[in-house]
Tab-separated table of C-alpha atoms (C1' of nucleotides) in Angstrom:
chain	number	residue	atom	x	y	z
V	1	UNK	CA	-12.224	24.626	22.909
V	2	UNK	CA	-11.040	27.602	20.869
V	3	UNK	CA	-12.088	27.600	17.273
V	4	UNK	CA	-8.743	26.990	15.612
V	5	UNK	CA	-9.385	23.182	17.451
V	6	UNK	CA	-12.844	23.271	16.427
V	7	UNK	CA	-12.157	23.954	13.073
V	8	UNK	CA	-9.545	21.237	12.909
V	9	UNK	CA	-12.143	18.892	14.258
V	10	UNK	CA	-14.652	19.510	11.516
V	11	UNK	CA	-12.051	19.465	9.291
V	12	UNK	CA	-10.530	15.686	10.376
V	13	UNK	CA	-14.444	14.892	10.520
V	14	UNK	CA	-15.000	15.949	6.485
V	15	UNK	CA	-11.666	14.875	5.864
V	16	UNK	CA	-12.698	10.800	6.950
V	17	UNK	CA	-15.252	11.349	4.235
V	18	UNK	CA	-12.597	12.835	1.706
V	19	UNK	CA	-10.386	9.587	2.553
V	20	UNK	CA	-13.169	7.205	2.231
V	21	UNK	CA	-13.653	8.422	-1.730
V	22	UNK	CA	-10.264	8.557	-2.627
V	23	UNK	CA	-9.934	4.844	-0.844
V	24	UNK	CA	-13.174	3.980	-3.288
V	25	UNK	CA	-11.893	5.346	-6.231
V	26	UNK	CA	-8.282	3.973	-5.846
V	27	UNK	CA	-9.888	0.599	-5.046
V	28	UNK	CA	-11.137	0.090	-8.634
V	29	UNK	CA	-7.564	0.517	-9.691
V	30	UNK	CA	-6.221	-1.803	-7.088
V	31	UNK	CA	-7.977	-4.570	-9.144
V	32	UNK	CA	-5.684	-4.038	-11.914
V	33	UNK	CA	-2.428	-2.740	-11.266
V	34	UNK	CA	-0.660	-3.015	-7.611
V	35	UNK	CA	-0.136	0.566	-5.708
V	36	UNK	CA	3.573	1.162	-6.468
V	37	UNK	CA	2.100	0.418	-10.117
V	38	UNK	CA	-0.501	2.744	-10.084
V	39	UNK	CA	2.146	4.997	-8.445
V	40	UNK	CA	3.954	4.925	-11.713
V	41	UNK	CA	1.222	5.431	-13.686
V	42	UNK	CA	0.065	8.669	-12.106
V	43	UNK	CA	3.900	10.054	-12.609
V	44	UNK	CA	3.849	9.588	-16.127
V	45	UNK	CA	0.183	10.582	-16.239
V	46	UNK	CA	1.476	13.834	-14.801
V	47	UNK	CA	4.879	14.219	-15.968
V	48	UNK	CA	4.512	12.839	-19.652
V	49	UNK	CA	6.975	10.319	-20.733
V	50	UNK	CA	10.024	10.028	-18.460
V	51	UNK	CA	13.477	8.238	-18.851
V	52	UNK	CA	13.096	4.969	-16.078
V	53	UNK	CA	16.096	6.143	-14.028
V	54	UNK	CA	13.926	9.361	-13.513
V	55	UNK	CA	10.934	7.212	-11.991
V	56	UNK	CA	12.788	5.451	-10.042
V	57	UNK	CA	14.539	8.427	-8.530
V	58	UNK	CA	11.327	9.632	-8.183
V	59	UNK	CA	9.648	6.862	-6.486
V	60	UNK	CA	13.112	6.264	-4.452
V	61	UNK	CA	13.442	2.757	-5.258
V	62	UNK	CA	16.643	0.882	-7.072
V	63	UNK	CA	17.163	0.996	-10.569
V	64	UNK	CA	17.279	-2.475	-10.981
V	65	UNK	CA	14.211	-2.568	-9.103
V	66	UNK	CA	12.083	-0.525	-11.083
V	67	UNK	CA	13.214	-1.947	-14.526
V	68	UNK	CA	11.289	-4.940	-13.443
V	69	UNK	CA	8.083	-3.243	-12.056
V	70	UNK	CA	8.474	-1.190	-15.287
V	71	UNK	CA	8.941	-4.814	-17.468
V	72	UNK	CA	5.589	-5.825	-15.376
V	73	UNK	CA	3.616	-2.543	-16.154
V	74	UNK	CA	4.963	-3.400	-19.968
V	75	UNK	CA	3.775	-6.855	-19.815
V	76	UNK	CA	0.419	-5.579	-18.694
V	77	UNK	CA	-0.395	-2.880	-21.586
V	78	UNK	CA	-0.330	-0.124	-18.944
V	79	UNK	CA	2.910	1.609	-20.214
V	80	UNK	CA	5.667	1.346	-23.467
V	81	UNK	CA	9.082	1.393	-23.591
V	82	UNK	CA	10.437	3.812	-26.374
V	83	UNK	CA	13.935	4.504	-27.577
V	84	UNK	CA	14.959	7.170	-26.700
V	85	UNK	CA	15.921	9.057	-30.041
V	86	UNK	CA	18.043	11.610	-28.039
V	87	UNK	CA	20.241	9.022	-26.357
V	88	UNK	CA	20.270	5.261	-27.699
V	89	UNK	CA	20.792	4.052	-23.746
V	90	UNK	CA	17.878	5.859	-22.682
V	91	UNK	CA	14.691	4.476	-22.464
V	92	UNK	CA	11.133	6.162	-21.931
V	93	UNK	CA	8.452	5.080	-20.625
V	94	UNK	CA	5.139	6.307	-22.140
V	95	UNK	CA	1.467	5.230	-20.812
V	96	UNK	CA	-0.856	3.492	-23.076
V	97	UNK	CA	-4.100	4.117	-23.907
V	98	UNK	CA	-5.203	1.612	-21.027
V	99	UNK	CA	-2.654	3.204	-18.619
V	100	UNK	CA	-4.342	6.923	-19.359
V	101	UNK	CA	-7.258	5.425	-19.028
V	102	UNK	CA	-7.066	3.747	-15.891
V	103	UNK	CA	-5.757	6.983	-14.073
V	104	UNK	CA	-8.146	8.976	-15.655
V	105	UNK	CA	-11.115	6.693	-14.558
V	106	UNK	CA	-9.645	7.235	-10.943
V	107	UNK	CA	-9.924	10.950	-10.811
V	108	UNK	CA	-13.008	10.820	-12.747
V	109	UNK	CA	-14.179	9.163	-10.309
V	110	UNK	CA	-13.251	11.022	-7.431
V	111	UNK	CA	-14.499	13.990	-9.334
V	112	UNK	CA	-17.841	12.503	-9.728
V	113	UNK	CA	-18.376	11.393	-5.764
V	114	UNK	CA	-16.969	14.625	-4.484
V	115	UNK	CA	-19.540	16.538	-6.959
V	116	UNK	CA	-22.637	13.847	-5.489
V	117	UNK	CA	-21.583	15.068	-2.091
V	118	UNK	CA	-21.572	19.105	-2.724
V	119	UNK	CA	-24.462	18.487	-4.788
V	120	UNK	CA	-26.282	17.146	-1.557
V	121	UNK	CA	-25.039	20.651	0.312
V	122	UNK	CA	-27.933	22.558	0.537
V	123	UNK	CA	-27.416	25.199	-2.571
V	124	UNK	CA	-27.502	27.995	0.057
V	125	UNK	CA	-24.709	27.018	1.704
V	126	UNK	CA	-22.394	26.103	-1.617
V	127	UNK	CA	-21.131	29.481	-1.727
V	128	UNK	CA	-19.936	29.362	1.613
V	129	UNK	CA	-18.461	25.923	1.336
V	130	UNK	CA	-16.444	27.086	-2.172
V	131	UNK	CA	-15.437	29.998	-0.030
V	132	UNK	CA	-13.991	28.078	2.988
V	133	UNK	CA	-12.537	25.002	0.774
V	134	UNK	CA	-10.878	27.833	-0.693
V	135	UNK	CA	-9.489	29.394	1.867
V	136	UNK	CA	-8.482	26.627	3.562
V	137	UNK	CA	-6.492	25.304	0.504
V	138	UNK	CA	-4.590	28.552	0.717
V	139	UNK	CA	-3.807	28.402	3.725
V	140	UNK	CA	-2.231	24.603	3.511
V	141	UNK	CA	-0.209	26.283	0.509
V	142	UNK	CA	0.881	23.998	-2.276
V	143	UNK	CA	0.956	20.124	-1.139
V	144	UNK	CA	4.759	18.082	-1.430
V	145	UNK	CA	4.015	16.263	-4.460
V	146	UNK	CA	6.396	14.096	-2.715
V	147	UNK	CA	3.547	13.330	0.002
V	148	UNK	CA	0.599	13.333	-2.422
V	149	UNK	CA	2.572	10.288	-4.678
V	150	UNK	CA	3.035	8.359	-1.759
V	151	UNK	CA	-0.994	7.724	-2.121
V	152	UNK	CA	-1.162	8.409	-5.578
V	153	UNK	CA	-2.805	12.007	-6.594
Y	1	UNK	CA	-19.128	25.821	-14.339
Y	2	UNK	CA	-22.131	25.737	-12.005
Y	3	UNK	CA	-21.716	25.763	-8.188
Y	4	UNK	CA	-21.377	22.781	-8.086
Y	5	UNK	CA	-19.076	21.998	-9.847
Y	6	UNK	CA	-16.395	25.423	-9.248
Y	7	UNK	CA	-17.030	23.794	-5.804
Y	8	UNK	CA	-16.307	20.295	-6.281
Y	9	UNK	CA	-13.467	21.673	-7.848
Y	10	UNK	CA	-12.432	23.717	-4.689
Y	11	UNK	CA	-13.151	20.542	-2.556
Y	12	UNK	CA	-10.963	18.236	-4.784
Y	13	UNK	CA	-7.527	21.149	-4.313
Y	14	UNK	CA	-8.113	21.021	-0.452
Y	15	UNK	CA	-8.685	17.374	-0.686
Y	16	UNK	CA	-4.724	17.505	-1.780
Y	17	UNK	CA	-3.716	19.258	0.745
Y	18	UNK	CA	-5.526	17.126	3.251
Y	19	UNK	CA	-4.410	13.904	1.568
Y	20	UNK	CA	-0.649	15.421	2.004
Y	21	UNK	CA	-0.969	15.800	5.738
Y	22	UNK	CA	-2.497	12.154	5.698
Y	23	UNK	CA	0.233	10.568	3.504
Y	24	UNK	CA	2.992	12.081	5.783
Y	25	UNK	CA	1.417	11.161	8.853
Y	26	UNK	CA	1.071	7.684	7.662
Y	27	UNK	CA	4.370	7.562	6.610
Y	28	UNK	CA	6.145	8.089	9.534
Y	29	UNK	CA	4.240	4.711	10.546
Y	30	UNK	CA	5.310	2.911	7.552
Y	31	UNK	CA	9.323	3.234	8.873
Y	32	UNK	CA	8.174	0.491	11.529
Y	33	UNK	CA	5.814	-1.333	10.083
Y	34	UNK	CA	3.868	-2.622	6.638
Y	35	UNK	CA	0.288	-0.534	5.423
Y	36	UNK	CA	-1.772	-4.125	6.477
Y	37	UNK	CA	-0.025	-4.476	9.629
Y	38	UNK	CA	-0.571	-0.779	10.589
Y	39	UNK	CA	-3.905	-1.533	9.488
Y	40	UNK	CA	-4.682	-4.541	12.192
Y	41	UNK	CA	-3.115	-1.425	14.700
Y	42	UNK	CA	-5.988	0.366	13.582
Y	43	UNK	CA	-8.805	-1.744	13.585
Y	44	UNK	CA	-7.465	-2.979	17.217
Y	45	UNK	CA	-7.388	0.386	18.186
Y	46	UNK	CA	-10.849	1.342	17.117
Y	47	UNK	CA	-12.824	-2.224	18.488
Y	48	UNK	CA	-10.121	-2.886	21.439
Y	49	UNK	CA	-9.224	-6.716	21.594
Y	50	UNK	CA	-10.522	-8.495	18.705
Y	51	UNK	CA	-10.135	-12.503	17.750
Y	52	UNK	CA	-8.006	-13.269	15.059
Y	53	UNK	CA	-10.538	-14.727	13.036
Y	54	UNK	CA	-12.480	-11.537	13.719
Y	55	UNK	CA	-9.491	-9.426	12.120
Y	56	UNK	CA	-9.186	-11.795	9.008
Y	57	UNK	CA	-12.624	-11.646	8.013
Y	58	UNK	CA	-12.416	-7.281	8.640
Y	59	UNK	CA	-9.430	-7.259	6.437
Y	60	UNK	CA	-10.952	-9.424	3.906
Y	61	UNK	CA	-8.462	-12.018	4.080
Y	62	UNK	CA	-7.796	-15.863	4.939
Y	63	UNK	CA	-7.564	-16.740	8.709
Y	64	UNK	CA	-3.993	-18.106	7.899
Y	65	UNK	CA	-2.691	-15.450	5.677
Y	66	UNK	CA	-3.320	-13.042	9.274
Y	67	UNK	CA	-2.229	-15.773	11.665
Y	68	UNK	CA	1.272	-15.585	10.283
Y	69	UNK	CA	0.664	-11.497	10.193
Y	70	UNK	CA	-0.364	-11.290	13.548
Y	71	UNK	CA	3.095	-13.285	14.309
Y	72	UNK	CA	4.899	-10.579	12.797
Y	73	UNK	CA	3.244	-8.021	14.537
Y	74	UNK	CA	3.894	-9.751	18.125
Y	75	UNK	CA	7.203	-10.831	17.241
Y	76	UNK	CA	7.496	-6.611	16.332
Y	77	UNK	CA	5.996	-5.816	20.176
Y	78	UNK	CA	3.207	-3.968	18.532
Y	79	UNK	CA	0.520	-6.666	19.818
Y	80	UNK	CA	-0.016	-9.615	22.378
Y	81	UNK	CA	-2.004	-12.680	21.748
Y	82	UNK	CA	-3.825	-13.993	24.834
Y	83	UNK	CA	-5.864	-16.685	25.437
Y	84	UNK	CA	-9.780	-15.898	24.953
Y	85	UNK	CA	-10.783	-16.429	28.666
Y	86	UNK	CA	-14.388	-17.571	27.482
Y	87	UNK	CA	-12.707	-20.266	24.654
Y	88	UNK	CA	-9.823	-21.954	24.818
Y	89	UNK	CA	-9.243	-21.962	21.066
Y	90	UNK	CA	-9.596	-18.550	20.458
Y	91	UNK	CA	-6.891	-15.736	20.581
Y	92	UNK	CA	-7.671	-11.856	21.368
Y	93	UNK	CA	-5.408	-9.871	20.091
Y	94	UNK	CA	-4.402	-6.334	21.928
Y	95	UNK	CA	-1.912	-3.421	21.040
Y	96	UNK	CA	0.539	-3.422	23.385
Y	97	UNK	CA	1.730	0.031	24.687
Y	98	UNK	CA	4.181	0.551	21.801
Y	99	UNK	CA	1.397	-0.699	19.546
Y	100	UNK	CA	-1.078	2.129	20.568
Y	101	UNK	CA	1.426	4.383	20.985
Y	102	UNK	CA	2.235	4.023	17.124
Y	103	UNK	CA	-1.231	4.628	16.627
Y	104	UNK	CA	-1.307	7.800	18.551
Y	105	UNK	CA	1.396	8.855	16.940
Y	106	UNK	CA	-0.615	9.077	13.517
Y	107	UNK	CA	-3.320	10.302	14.777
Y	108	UNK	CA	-1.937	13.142	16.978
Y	109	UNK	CA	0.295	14.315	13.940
Y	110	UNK	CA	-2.699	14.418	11.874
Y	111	UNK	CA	-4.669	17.039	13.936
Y	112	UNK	CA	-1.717	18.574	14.872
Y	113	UNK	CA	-1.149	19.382	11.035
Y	114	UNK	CA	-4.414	19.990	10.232
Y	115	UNK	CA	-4.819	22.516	13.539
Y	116	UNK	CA	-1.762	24.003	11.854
Y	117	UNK	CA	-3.278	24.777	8.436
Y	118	UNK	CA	-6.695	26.474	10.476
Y	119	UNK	CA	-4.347	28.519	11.920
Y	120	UNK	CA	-2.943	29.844	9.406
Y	121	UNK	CA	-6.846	30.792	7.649
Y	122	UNK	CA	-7.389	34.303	8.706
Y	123	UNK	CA	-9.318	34.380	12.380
Y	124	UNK	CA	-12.089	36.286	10.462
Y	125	UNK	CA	-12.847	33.370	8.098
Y	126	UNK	CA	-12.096	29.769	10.499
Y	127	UNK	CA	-15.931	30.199	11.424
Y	128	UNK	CA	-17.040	29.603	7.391
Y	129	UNK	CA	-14.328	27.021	7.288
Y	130	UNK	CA	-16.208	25.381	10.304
Y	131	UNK	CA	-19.324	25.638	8.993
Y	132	UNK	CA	-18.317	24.771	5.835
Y	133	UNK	CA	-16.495	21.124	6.493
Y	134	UNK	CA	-19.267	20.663	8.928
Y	135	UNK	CA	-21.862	20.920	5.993
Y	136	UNK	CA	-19.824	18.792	3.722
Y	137	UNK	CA	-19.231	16.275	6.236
Y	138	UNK	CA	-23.388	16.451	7.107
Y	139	UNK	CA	-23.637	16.064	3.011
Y	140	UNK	CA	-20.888	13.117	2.903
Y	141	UNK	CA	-22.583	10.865	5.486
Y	142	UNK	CA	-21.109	8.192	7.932
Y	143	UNK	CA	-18.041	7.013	5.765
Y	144	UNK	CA	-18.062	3.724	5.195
Y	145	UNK	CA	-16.032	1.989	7.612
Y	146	UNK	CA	-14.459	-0.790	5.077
Y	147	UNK	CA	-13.434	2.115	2.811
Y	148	UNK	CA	-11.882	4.309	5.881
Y	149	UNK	CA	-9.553	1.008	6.766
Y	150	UNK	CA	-8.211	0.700	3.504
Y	151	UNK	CA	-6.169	3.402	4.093
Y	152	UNK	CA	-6.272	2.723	7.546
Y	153	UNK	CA	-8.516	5.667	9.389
I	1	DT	C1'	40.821	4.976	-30.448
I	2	DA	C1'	40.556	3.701	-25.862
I	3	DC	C1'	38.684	4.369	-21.635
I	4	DA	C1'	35.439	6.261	-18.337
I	5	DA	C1'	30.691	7.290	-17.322
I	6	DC	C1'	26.069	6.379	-17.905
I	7	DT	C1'	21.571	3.464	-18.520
I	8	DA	C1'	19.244	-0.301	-18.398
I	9	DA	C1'	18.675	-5.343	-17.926
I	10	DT	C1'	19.572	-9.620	-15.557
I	11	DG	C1'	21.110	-13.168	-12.109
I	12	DT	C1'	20.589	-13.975	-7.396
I	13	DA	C1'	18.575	-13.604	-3.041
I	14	DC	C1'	15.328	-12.139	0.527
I	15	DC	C1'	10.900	-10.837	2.746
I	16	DA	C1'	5.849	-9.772	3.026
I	17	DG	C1'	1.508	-10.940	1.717
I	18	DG	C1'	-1.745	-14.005	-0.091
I	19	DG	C1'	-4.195	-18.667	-0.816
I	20	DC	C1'	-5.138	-23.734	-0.175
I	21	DA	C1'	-4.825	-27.915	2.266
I	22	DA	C1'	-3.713	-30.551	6.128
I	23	DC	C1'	-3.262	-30.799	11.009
I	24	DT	C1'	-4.064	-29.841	16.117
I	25	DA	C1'	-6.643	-28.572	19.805
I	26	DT	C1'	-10.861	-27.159	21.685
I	27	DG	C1'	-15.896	-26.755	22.029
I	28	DC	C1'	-20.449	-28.406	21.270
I	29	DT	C1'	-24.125	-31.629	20.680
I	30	DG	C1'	-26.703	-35.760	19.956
R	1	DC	C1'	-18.656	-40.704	24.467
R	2	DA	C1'	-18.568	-40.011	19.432
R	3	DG	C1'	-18.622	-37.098	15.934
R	4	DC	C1'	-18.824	-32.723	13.971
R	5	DA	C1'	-17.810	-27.794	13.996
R	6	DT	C1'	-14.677	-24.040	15.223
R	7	DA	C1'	-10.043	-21.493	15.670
R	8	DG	C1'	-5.794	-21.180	14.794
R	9	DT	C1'	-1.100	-22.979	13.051
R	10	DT	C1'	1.854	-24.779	9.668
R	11	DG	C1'	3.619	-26.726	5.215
R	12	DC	C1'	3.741	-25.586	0.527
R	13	DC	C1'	3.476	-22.581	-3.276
R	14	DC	C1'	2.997	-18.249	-5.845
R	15	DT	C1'	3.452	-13.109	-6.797
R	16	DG	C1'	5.362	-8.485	-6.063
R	17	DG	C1'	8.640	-5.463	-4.351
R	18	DT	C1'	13.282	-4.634	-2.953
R	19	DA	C1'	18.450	-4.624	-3.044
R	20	DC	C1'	23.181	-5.785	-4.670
R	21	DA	C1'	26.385	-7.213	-8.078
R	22	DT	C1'	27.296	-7.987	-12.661
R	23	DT	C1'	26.841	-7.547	-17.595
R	24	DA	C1'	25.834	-5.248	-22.094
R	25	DG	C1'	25.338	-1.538	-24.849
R	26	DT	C1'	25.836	3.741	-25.595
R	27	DT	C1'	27.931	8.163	-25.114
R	28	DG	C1'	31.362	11.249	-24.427
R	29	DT	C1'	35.996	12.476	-24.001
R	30	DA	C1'	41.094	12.381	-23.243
DNA sequence: TACAACTAATGTACCAGGGCAACTATGCTG
DNA sequence: CAGCATAGTTGCCCTGGTACATTAGTTGTA
């Protein structure tokens, strides 16, 4: 076994343990909100407010269909419907305090288990795990946000 | 920012890029069947033939909600229900060739992604990377198994 | 101004997933 | 054998997500 496969193995190894806390910390969400919900929430949590017909381009569903999740995510206090004052047909949609709050508890979250599990590295080996996490994020280059909505980062 | 925390921070941008290779593979699974069906797939393909009532409980839900599931799934050709040799009123369930196949599928396009990002580190510096995932991984523990299905590992 | 294009909402319909309750068939045990 | 427990199926009902077609209101333009 050359160490390019290895490497990969150690990497899908650490990588079940990356899955398991982003599973965790999406979980608590889950109990709130359904995924394509929480889907929304992250867009506007990273885009600002956008115009509906933009999310649901985004999240490649039907107009028609995503006025109604959108009307659900209203009814819930996760998101508000403004006029838009540029265009009187537009509408945006805006998170709520609750909305921000429930994607920010998320990565919070994941922030907090990920730090618990470096924090357990021995601090003699830290340097060299910043080092390789680094490297190997430049090396994957810049993710398809396209892929990383599909489970909601 | 400690060392801990620059590296959590490091961890969390490869996490991305690992979560994008996971999303995709797991997409191309999703064109022929649901998340909780590919689930049962997985769980099926991790224990071998399981009773229904076995799978309901792992999933967390009722025994009828996953009879009418598994039904879907055989009626797909992704599993076969046989009689339990040992009780006549149980059911095993087991992938059927295009049902591990699908399986496979995921799982081979995973490491082949992930063998293409170590690749592309720098030969000098995939022997860090090892040791580094292998020390977060040691640090990270033995995932918990419920949390790995959710997003079906 | 009148008409076309755009944006969202709504009526209608369908499927998947989920639960509860009732039923069937089988297994176990006194 | 009688009666109870077990395993799964099915009827019924609800929610969420999805699409298509249609309608209503807004904007822009010929």
């Amino acid at each position: 076994m050359d160490d390019v496969e290895s490497t990969a193995d150690a990497t899908l190894h650490a990588s079940r343990a990356l899955v398991a806390v982003i599973a965790r910390s999406l979980a608590s969400a889950l109990e709130d909100v359904s995924l394509p919900q929480f889907r929304v929430l992250v867009l506007l949590s990273n885009n600002g407010p956008l115009r509906q017909g933009v999310v649901a381009e985004q999240l490649g569903v039907h107009a028609s269909t995503f006025s109604r999740n959108a009307g659900r995510l209203v009814a819930g206090g996760w998101v508000r419907r403004l006029e838009d004052p540029d265009n009187g047909q537009a509408k945006r949609l805006e998170l709520t305090d609750a909305g921000r709050a429930l994607v920010d508890q998320v990565t919070e979250q994941r922030r907090a288990e990920i730090a618990a599990v470096v924090a357990a590295v021995p601090a003699a080996e830290r340097p060299a795990v910043l080092a390789a996490f680094r490297a190997f994020a430049h090396a994957a280059g810049e993710p398809d946000p396209q892929d990383l909505q599909t489970l909601a980062m």
